[in-house]
Short mmCIF file of C-alpha atoms in Angstrom, two decimals:
data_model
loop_
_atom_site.label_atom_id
_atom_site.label_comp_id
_atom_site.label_asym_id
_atom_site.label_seq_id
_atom_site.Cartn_x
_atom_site.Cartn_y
_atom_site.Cartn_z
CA UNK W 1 -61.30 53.47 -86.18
CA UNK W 2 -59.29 56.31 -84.18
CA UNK W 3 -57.02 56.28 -86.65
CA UNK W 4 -59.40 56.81 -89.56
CA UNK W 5 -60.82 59.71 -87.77
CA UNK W 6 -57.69 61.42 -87.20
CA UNK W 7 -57.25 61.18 -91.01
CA UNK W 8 -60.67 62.54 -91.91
CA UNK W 9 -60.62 65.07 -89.59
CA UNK W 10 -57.20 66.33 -90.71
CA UNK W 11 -58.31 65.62 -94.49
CA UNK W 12 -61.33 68.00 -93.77
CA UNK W 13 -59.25 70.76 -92.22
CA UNK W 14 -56.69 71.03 -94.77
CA UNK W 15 -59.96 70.79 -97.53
CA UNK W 16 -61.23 73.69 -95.84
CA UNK W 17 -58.31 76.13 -94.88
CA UNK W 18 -56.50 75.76 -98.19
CA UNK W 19 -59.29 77.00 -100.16
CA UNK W 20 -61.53 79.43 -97.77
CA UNK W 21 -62.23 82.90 -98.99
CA UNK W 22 -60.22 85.19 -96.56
CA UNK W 23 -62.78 87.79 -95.58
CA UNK W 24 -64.83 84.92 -94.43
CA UNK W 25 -64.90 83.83 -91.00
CA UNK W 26 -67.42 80.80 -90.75
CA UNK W 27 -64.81 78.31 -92.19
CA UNK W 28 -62.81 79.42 -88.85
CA UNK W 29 -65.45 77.76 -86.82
CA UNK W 30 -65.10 74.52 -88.81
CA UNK W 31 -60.48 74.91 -88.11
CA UNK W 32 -60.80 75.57 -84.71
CA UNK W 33 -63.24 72.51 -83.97
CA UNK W 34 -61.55 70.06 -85.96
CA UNK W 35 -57.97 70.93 -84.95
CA UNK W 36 -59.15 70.79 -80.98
CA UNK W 37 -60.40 67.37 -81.42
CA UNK W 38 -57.01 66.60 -83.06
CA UNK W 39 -55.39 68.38 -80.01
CA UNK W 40 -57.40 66.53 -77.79
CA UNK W 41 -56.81 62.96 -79.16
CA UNK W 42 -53.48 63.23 -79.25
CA UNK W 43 -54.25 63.77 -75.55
CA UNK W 44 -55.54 61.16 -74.94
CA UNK W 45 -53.14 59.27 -77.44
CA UNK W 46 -50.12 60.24 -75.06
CA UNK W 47 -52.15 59.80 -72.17
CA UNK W 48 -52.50 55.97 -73.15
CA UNK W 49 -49.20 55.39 -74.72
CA UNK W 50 -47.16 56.46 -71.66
CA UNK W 51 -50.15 54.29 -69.70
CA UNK W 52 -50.44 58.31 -67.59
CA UNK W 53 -54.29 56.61 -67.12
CA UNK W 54 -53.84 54.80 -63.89
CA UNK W 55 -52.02 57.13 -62.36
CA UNK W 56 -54.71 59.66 -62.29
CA UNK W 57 -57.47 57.29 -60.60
CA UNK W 58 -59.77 60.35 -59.49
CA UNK W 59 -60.72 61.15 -63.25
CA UNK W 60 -63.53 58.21 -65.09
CA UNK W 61 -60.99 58.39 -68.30
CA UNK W 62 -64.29 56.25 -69.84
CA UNK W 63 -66.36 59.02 -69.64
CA UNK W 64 -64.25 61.73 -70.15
CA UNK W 65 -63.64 60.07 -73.05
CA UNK W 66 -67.77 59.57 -74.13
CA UNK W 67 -68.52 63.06 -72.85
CA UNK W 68 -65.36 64.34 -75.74
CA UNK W 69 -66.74 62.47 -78.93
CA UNK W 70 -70.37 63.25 -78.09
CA UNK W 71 -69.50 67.14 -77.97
CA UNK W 72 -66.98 66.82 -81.03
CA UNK W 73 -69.57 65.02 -82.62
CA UNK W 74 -72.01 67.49 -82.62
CA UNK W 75 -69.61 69.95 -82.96
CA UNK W 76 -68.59 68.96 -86.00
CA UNK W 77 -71.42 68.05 -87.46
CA UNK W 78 -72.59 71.95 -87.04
CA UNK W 79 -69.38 73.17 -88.80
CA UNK W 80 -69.57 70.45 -90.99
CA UNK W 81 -73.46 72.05 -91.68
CA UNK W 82 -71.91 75.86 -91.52
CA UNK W 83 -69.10 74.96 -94.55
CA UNK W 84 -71.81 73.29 -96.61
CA UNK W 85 -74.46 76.17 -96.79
CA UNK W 86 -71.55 78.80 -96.91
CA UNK W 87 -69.81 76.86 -99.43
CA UNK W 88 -70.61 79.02 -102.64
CA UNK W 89 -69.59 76.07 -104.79
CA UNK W 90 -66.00 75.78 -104.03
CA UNK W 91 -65.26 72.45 -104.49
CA UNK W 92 -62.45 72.54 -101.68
CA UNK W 93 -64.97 73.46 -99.13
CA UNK W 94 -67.49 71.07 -100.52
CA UNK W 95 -65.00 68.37 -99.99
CA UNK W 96 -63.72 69.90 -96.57
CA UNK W 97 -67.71 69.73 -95.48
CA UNK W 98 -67.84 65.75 -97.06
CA UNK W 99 -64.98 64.65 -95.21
CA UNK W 100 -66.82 66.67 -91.91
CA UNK W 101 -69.89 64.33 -92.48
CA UNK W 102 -67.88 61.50 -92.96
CA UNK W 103 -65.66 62.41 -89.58
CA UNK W 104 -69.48 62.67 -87.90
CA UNK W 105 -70.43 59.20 -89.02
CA UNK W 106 -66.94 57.41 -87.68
CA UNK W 107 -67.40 59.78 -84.53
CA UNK W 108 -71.17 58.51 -84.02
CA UNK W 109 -69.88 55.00 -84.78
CA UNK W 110 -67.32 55.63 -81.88
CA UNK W 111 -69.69 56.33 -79.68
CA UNK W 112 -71.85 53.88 -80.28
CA UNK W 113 -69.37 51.02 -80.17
CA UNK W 114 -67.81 52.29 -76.96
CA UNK W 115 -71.12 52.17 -75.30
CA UNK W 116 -72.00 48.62 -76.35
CA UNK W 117 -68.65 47.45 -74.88
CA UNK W 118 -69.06 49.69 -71.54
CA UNK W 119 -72.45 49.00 -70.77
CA UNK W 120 -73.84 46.51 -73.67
CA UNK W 121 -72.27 43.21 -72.13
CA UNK W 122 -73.61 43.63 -68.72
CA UNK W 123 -75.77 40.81 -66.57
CA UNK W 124 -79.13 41.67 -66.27
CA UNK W 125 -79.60 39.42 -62.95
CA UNK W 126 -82.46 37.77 -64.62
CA UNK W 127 -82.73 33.72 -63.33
CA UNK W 128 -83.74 31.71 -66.28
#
C-alpha cells in the first residue's frame, strides 16, 4: 500500500509540474506537499530499513507516523482541490489533481488500516 502511494504521489507531481503554466503559483502548493510527503517517507523508509526505530525509544514512531498521513492527507487533498479548480482544462493538471484524489483515498485507507491494527484488536475486559 506504501508503495502504491509513493507511486501516485510521484505520478501526481510529475502530472502537475510538467505541464503548469509558469506565472502560476497555486500548482507550487500542490509540488511542495507532495514532494515533502515523499521526503518524509523515505524517512521513515530508512528509518525502518536500517531498524534506526528502537534506538530512539523516547519518540511513539506509531504516532508520529498517524499524526504524518493524517496531515498529508488533508494536505493533499486541499492541493489536490487547488489544481482541480485552477486547472483551466489542461489535461496534465487534470490528471496531476486525479492521481491527488487517488493518493487521498490510499492515504485515508492508510490511516484507517493502521488504526484497526493499533487499537482495533484490543480486549475490551468484558466477562462473557
Amino acid at each position: 500500500l506504501k508503495i502504491a502511494q509513493v507511486v501516485v504521489l510521484l505520478i501526481a507531481f510529475l502530472c502537475v509540474h510538467i505541464s503548469k503554466p509558469t506565472t502560476l503559483t497555486e500548482y507550487s502548493y500542490f509540488e511542495v506537499v507532495t514532494v515533502w510527503f515523499l521526503v518524509v517517507f523515505l524517512i521513515f523508509f530508512i528509518m525502518h530499513i536500517f531498524r534506526l526505530q528502537p534506538k530512539m525509544p523516547c519518540i511513539n514512531w506509531t504516532l508520529t507516523e498517524f499524526v504524518h498521513y493524517v496531515i498529508g492527507t488533508i494536505l493533499i487533498l486541499i492541493a489536490s482541490i487547488v489544481v482541480i479548480v485552477k486547472s483551466y482544462g489542461i489535461s496534465g493538471l487534470v490528471a496531476g489533481a486525479v492521481f491527488g484524489f487517488i493518493a487521498t483515498f490510499l492515504l485515508a485507507l492508510n490511516i484507517w488500516m493502521s488504526y484497526k491494527i493499533t487499537c482495533g484488536s484490543q480486549p475490551t475486559g468484558a466477562a462473557v
